[in-house]
Amino acid sequence: MSYLGYPDFFEPYIKRVEQTRPARVEMRRKGKEFPLMSLEERQEILKYHPDYKEEGKREIKVGPCKGYRIAHEFVDLLEAKSRVDPDKVDLTRVDYETDVLVIGGGGAATIAALIAEENDAQVLIATKLRHGDANTMMAEGGIQAATKGEKDSPYYHYLDVMGGGHFKNDPDIVAAFVKKAPDALRWLEDLGVMFSRSPDGRLEAMHGGGTCRKRMHYCADLSGMEIMRTVRDEARNRQNIKVLEFSPAVELILNEHGRCAGALLYNLETEEYSIARARAVVLATGGAGRLHVQGFMTTNHYGATADGVVMGYRAGIPLAFMHTVQYHPTGVVSPEQIEGWLVTERFRAEGADVVNIHGEKFVNEREPRDVESARFIKECLDGNGVPTPTGKVGVWLDSPVIDILVGKGRVRTAFVGKWKVYDRLGIDISRAPMLVYPTLHYQNGGLGNNVECETAVPGLYVAGEVTGGLHGENRLMGNSLMDLVVFGRIAGRNAAVFAREKAKEGQLTLDHVRRYHKELEEAGIVTDGVAPMLLPDYTSPEVRKRQLTVSYLGTLR
Amino acid sequence: MSAKKKDKSSAETMVKKEREVSKAKLIPVHIMGKRYDVPEGLTLMKAMEYAGYKFIRGCGCRGGTCGACGTVYRKPGDYRLQVALACQKTIEPDMHITQIPFFPANRAHYEFADLTSAPEEVFKLYPELFRCVACNACTKACPQGIEVMDAVSALKQGNITVAAQIGFECIQCGLCTSRCFGELVQYHMFQLARRIYGARITPRAEHLIEMTKAIDEGRFDNTLEKLRHMSEEELKELYRKREEEPVTAGEDWRPKDKTYL
């Protein structure tokens, strides 16, 4: 038996939501919203955010940011050894030669490859899974740019980005970002990205959490997918872009002049390592959701395991803003089949209410993500969360309000992706609410870089989620897609120019890995762990207990 | 604590959580012909992982949007082969499943800059379009519920707009192509249609052109330069003073303060 597709268990809870719905709709119609928090109130609520749980972190004992407190899951990887013994790698046997090596296959990587190629570089993309397997593909909500001059400008975009990031963001990077965002959107238009727009061509736009103007542009609720598949299609047309799939980089390779000169690649299927030599490298490996920081469920892609942070840190690049991790407020709690899945913030931007077990609103739907998440967690700790039959807890996202406010069928058309996912499970989200709880979503910080995407290692450029600085301590919705377009383009151009004008040939070396191993040893870290981790392991503990092979022999592992 | 131990414990918590969820009874599934008993209610993907498989191929976003996990299955007593995404489909007792992690489909190369919105562009690049016999196997296969054959028909009729719109939700898993009698590669054709539609058929955004022009002319340079050097306190002050565009505001909404526009 079920009520609106949910197990009977939920019936009384859903009915509470239905009872309070007409009054809430009335409020919305009058333009009344739940009050937004002041900066001081936000600070109070953030104490409930997982980032503020000190026991979730520890000091890292080695590397350029020795003493920095970040999540255990990151430290574990940064205090692990290389997957290879540097002494066994023959760096004189080069397998691939290229001008620009791009590590990663998501949005930032692909866009960097396109622009590098346009700047006359031969490009090699080396990526862990398939080209396009990345968090970019999964981004639903949209992409921010101040494009409507009659009410918005880079000034407001700048303030919103800074406010969302607790005013800790790198001002130079933010300024460049808001200034270049509109042109990045125009570039995507040129490539044929199908933005949602009115018949006269005007781009549709809406609010995201923490925006003061509606500047979130979108492609229905499949914005990232539409952008990713379009740039990937274009990359496939370019003769000078080659792609190696299922070949993640596991170490950066430097040369005797201290410049980045390639990477050690690992063929996931044949388990061979190979050497790619390049005149410049773009590192764009994305985020880290699959580390399940503090045991949280995640919205991230299977391959989001912080590989770039590990490789870059070993090569001497300091970390920036790695002490914060983004939890998206609305991850699915139930049904179980889709636990952890993202429900785009656009539902809230369009008018879906967030309500507790009593069907009451307790927070404005448009607070920055960290504040919104922390408030959800507090509401559940206070005993006002909705329980599930399996002992979890969440709050309701009342999507049917949108159909009442905007018009029947709006949920079905504007959120076609999510509507279908629920529909397959027998739930019509234009009639029933969704049960949600914060889910691990984004790596706010990463490798330190400047406005030109340069790092502490000459010849190594970074772009996208692997970087830190733009978003400060908390990213706003719609700024990650724009991040990867703006800085993917900059990284691609600068890498091509470096390859052509500044690169200096020299002997390849992995000495930085040897040094890092030595540092681990001196810090007294005894470990058999290796990193990057590449893929998570979801084998059940029972099966693992029976995997008794002492050492690998032949093809049997 | 050793790195490996901690590393595992995080993943283990997740697996454990999933297990608790599925205290459910075990049901048999046949993965490439071999029987495993797995908790009911799991997706095909989680069932394979539960059984002990570790994916390299055939697993991507785990959220139904990347198209990595196309899977063929057959239910007991049914002669029909069916297809689904492993991350989306829930297991049923005695299902036989096998994945299609890669499909060697033909993709046309083109110079996008040279393409017009003429229907012949598609015909030239994908002449096999006319091999379609309208059997509708593609539509039946689509895990997104797209009317694939309708979009193919639109392309045959030269209607790129309709093909692009119908094909918008395509996740390029290739399951349509795997079942196509005429050897069409629907998902690459739709990609082409979408790009032509997006760049050549829909009108461009005038306001975007104006904004990029204003930025190029340096209209915001001084403002941004000032912001860049402001103290946290000054910024907070400006942040507090921002005028909020109401959620329900229409396109005609204008702010009171126009100083920074």
XYZ file of C-alpha atoms in Angstrom, chain A residues 28-29 31 33 36 39-40 42 58 72-73 76-77 79-80 128-130 132-134 137-138 140 146-156 158-164 166-168 171-172 175-176 178-187 189-194 197-205 207 210-215 217 219-223 225-226 229-230 232-239 245-246 268-269 290-303 336-339 341 348-351 366 368 390 392 405 412 416-418 420-421 424-425 526-530 533 535-544 547 557, chain B residues 1-23 36 41-43 45-46 48-69 85 87-91 101-102 107-113 115 126 142-147 160-161 163-173 187-188 190-200 202-213 215-216 218-221 223-261:
314
model
C 3.819 33.250 -1.692
C 1.137 34.922 -3.754
C 5.071 38.017 -2.148
C 8.799 35.049 2.252
C 16.339 35.785 5.350
C 25.027 37.758 8.579
C 25.152 37.324 12.381
C 24.001 32.868 9.655
C 42.943 16.702 11.827
C 40.280 13.081 7.914
C 39.288 11.666 4.542
C 44.262 10.024 4.788
C 44.877 10.404 1.073
C 49.385 10.998 3.998
C 49.389 7.951 1.737
C 39.968 8.137 -15.631
C 36.667 6.955 -17.038
C 34.929 7.936 -20.257
C 32.491 13.373 -20.086
C 32.192 11.160 -17.006
C 32.273 13.977 -14.485
C 27.405 16.089 -16.486
C 25.293 15.901 -13.341
C 21.227 20.344 -12.861
C 25.038 38.973 -14.921
C 23.558 39.389 -18.391
C 20.531 41.589 -17.838
C 21.939 45.096 -17.693
C 18.685 46.768 -16.699
C 18.794 45.147 -13.264
C 22.081 43.321 -12.799
C 25.798 43.782 -13.260
C 29.136 42.186 -12.369
C 29.038 44.376 -9.230
C 26.101 42.435 -7.766
C 30.756 39.986 -7.129
C 29.011 40.812 -3.861
C 26.911 37.642 -4.014
C 29.955 35.423 -4.624
C 31.836 37.058 -1.749
C 28.884 36.903 0.637
C 28.320 33.235 -0.144
C 31.984 34.355 3.860
C 34.045 37.178 2.283
C 37.120 34.940 2.359
C 39.190 38.962 -4.703
C 41.264 38.894 -7.893
C 36.642 39.952 -10.076
C 37.919 38.163 -13.177
C 32.208 37.981 -12.728
C 33.675 40.056 -15.542
C 34.256 37.128 -17.879
C 31.072 35.208 -17.092
C 28.802 36.865 -19.697
C 31.303 36.256 -22.497
C 31.602 32.627 -21.436
C 27.851 32.285 -21.839
C 28.039 33.837 -25.292
C 30.774 31.322 -26.185
C 25.713 29.927 -27.267
C 28.084 29.898 -30.237
C 28.748 26.211 -29.715
C 25.013 25.521 -29.799
C 24.130 24.972 -26.142
C 20.333 24.959 -25.871
C 14.865 31.142 -23.373
C 11.777 33.038 -24.419
C 10.790 33.100 -28.114
C 12.589 36.422 -28.675
C 15.849 34.860 -27.523
C 15.891 36.377 -24.032
C 17.570 33.960 -21.649
C 15.440 32.725 -18.798
C 16.998 33.299 -15.414
C 17.425 33.019 -8.306
C 22.433 33.792 -1.983
C 21.753 35.738 -5.180
C 20.185 39.193 -5.060
C 19.255 39.165 -8.741
C 17.891 36.419 -10.939
C 20.965 35.530 -12.956
C 20.583 30.705 -16.568
C 18.932 24.411 -19.865
C 15.782 22.959 -18.268
C 17.132 20.961 -15.309
C 19.887 19.336 -17.358
C 22.187 22.348 -17.594
C 24.649 17.676 -19.184
C 23.764 19.989 -22.059
C 27.846 16.942 -24.148
C 28.115 20.013 -26.381
C 32.607 17.107 -25.757
C 31.006 16.912 -29.190
C 33.098 19.859 -30.300
C 36.271 18.263 -28.904
C 35.520 15.147 -30.916
C 35.507 17.267 -34.074
C 38.987 18.614 -33.450
C 41.758 16.680 -35.146
C 39.966 7.086 -21.644
C 40.298 4.796 -18.613
C 42.802 0.829 -15.487
C 42.204 -2.235 -17.608
C 33.207 9.702 -3.246
C 35.405 10.097 -0.184
C 32.113 10.298 1.773
C 33.479 12.907 4.179
C 32.027 12.326 7.694
C 30.057 9.382 6.319
C 27.721 11.589 4.274
C 25.949 10.330 1.196
C 26.990 12.103 -1.996
C 25.607 13.454 -5.250
C 28.949 13.038 -6.974
C 30.155 11.025 -9.912
C 31.744 7.599 -9.355
C 35.192 9.014 -10.119
C 16.136 4.253 -1.022
C 16.936 3.545 -4.675
C 17.847 7.173 -5.198
C 19.289 7.984 -1.788
C 20.704 12.025 -5.353
C 13.364 26.212 -4.192
C 14.088 29.088 -6.549
C 10.783 28.415 -8.314
C 8.808 28.431 -5.097
C 17.247 30.915 -0.645
C 23.453 30.146 0.844
C 14.666 2.736 8.052
C 16.757 8.123 8.750
C 1.947 28.970 -8.246
C 6.831 18.184 -15.301
C 11.832 16.943 -16.517
C 14.951 15.077 -15.373
C 13.913 14.749 -11.753
C 11.183 11.172 -14.641
C 13.422 9.701 -11.963
C 9.884 5.551 -12.518
C 9.481 4.880 -8.794
C 53.544 4.317 8.825
C 51.073 3.396 6.137
C 50.356 0.830 3.480
C 47.784 3.138 1.941
C 48.268 4.490 -1.571
C 42.386 6.298 -4.720
C 37.654 4.610 -7.527
C 35.622 3.957 -4.385
C 34.973 0.422 -3.188
C 31.365 -0.516 -2.550
C 31.935 -4.242 -2.204
C 29.949 -5.565 0.744
C 31.995 -6.348 3.874
C 30.909 -10.017 3.686
C 32.359 -10.407 0.227
C 35.508 -8.571 1.241
C 38.607 -12.155 -0.663
C 43.364 -10.539 -8.492
C 45.095 5.369 12.441
C 46.533 3.995 9.223
C 45.375 5.618 6.023
C 44.028 2.447 4.534
C 42.003 1.559 7.576
C 40.310 4.919 7.779
C 39.862 4.999 4.028
C 37.979 1.745 4.157
C 35.904 2.650 7.158
C 34.224 5.520 5.294
C 33.253 3.330 2.389
C 32.279 0.634 4.844
C 29.892 2.936 6.679
C 28.221 3.663 3.388
C 27.945 0.008 2.498
C 26.713 -0.776 5.977
C 24.107 1.934 5.776
C 22.935 0.480 2.516
C 22.784 -2.965 4.069
C 20.699 -1.818 6.999
C 18.362 -0.251 4.552
C 18.040 -3.550 2.802
C 17.456 -5.857 5.746
C 23.840 -14.386 -6.865
C 14.980 -3.277 -3.720
C 18.519 -2.644 -4.966
C 19.244 -1.198 -8.381
C 24.175 -1.521 -10.233
C 24.050 -1.858 -6.461
C 26.215 -6.197 -8.866
C 28.340 -4.362 -6.329
C 26.682 -6.233 -3.507
C 27.587 -9.469 -5.270
C 31.228 -8.394 -5.337
C 31.680 -6.725 -8.712
C 33.873 -3.628 -8.830
C 33.099 -1.453 -11.790
C 35.660 0.103 -14.047
C 33.347 0.398 -17.018
C 29.592 0.437 -16.914
C 29.340 2.858 -13.998
C 29.319 6.633 -14.099
C 27.201 9.259 -12.435
C 25.064 6.656 -10.628
C 22.227 9.107 -11.092
C 20.730 8.388 -14.510
C 22.287 11.219 -16.480
C 25.617 10.038 -17.900
C 24.601 7.002 -19.929
C 27.515 4.788 -18.822
C 25.517 1.843 -17.539
C 20.220 1.817 -17.029
C 21.725 2.678 -11.868
C 18.002 3.229 -12.428
C 16.388 -0.163 -12.750
C 15.376 -2.090 -9.660
C 16.142 -5.832 -9.643
C 29.505 -0.545 -21.273
C 30.622 0.577 -24.727
C 29.956 9.354 -35.375
C 30.343 11.867 -38.196
C 33.104 14.469 -38.056
C 32.237 18.005 -39.035
C 33.414 21.597 -38.911
C 30.700 23.183 -36.835
C 31.517 26.677 -38.085
C 27.293 24.081 -40.825
C 24.211 10.704 -41.522
C 14.900 4.512 -24.375
C 15.364 4.614 -20.593
C 14.503 8.327 -20.698
C 11.127 7.658 -22.264
C 12.009 9.822 -25.255
C 9.919 9.418 -28.407
C 15.812 20.002 -36.924
C 13.934 22.060 -34.327
C 14.349 16.681 -33.360
C 16.436 18.887 -31.056
C 13.551 19.465 -28.690
C 12.463 15.839 -28.488
C 16.072 14.712 -28.193
C 16.936 17.232 -25.489
C 16.657 14.727 -22.648
C 18.904 12.184 -24.412
C 21.662 10.873 -22.155
C 23.536 9.201 -25.025
C 23.594 5.751 -23.455
C 22.045 9.847 -30.154
C 24.807 11.352 -32.306
C 20.312 14.327 -31.957
C 23.513 15.900 -30.688
C 24.063 17.428 -34.108
C 20.446 18.598 -34.257
C 20.672 20.233 -30.835
C 23.800 22.155 -31.721
C 22.403 23.402 -35.018
C 19.190 24.389 -33.258
C 20.990 26.109 -30.369
C 23.440 28.066 -32.515
C 21.668 28.604 -35.833
C 16.980 29.995 -31.989
C 17.321 33.785 -31.839
C 20.328 34.947 -29.829
C 20.054 36.859 -26.566
C 20.324 40.575 -27.285
C 20.823 41.443 -23.614
C 23.833 39.152 -23.494
C 25.442 40.868 -26.475
C 24.845 44.258 -24.843
C 26.366 43.151 -21.551
C 29.496 41.690 -23.128
C 29.900 44.911 -25.102
C 32.166 44.874 -20.224
C 34.553 45.050 -23.185
C 35.346 48.785 -19.550
C 32.119 50.023 -17.981
C 32.614 48.013 -14.785
C 36.390 48.189 -14.513
C 33.751 49.443 -9.827
C 35.410 46.042 -9.768
C 38.780 47.573 -9.048
C 37.303 49.279 -5.972
C 35.570 46.124 -4.786
C 38.779 44.164 -5.150
C 40.546 46.379 -2.637
C 37.763 46.744 -0.102
C 38.032 45.521 3.460
C 35.754 42.727 4.668
C 33.750 45.251 6.698
C 33.176 47.572 3.748
C 32.096 44.641 1.600
C 29.710 43.403 4.278
C 28.142 46.826 4.404
C 27.512 46.822 0.651
C 26.338 43.225 0.834
C 23.719 44.082 3.440
C 22.491 46.984 1.338
C 21.843 44.861 -1.762
C 18.305 45.190 -3.007
C 16.674 41.759 -3.370
C 14.777 40.985 -6.540
C 11.633 39.205 -5.288
C 11.253 35.543 -6.277
C 7.889 36.256 -7.839
C 9.084 39.337 -9.766
C 8.537 39.376 -13.514
C 10.979 40.338 -16.265
C 9.884 43.974 -15.900
C 11.258 44.298 -12.358
C 13.773 47.136 -11.958
C 15.887 47.964 -8.906
C 15.554 51.361 -7.231
C 19.299 51.899 -7.061
C 20.838 52.024 -10.543
C 24.297 53.279 -9.530
C 26.090 50.016 -10.268
C 24.261 48.942 -13.403
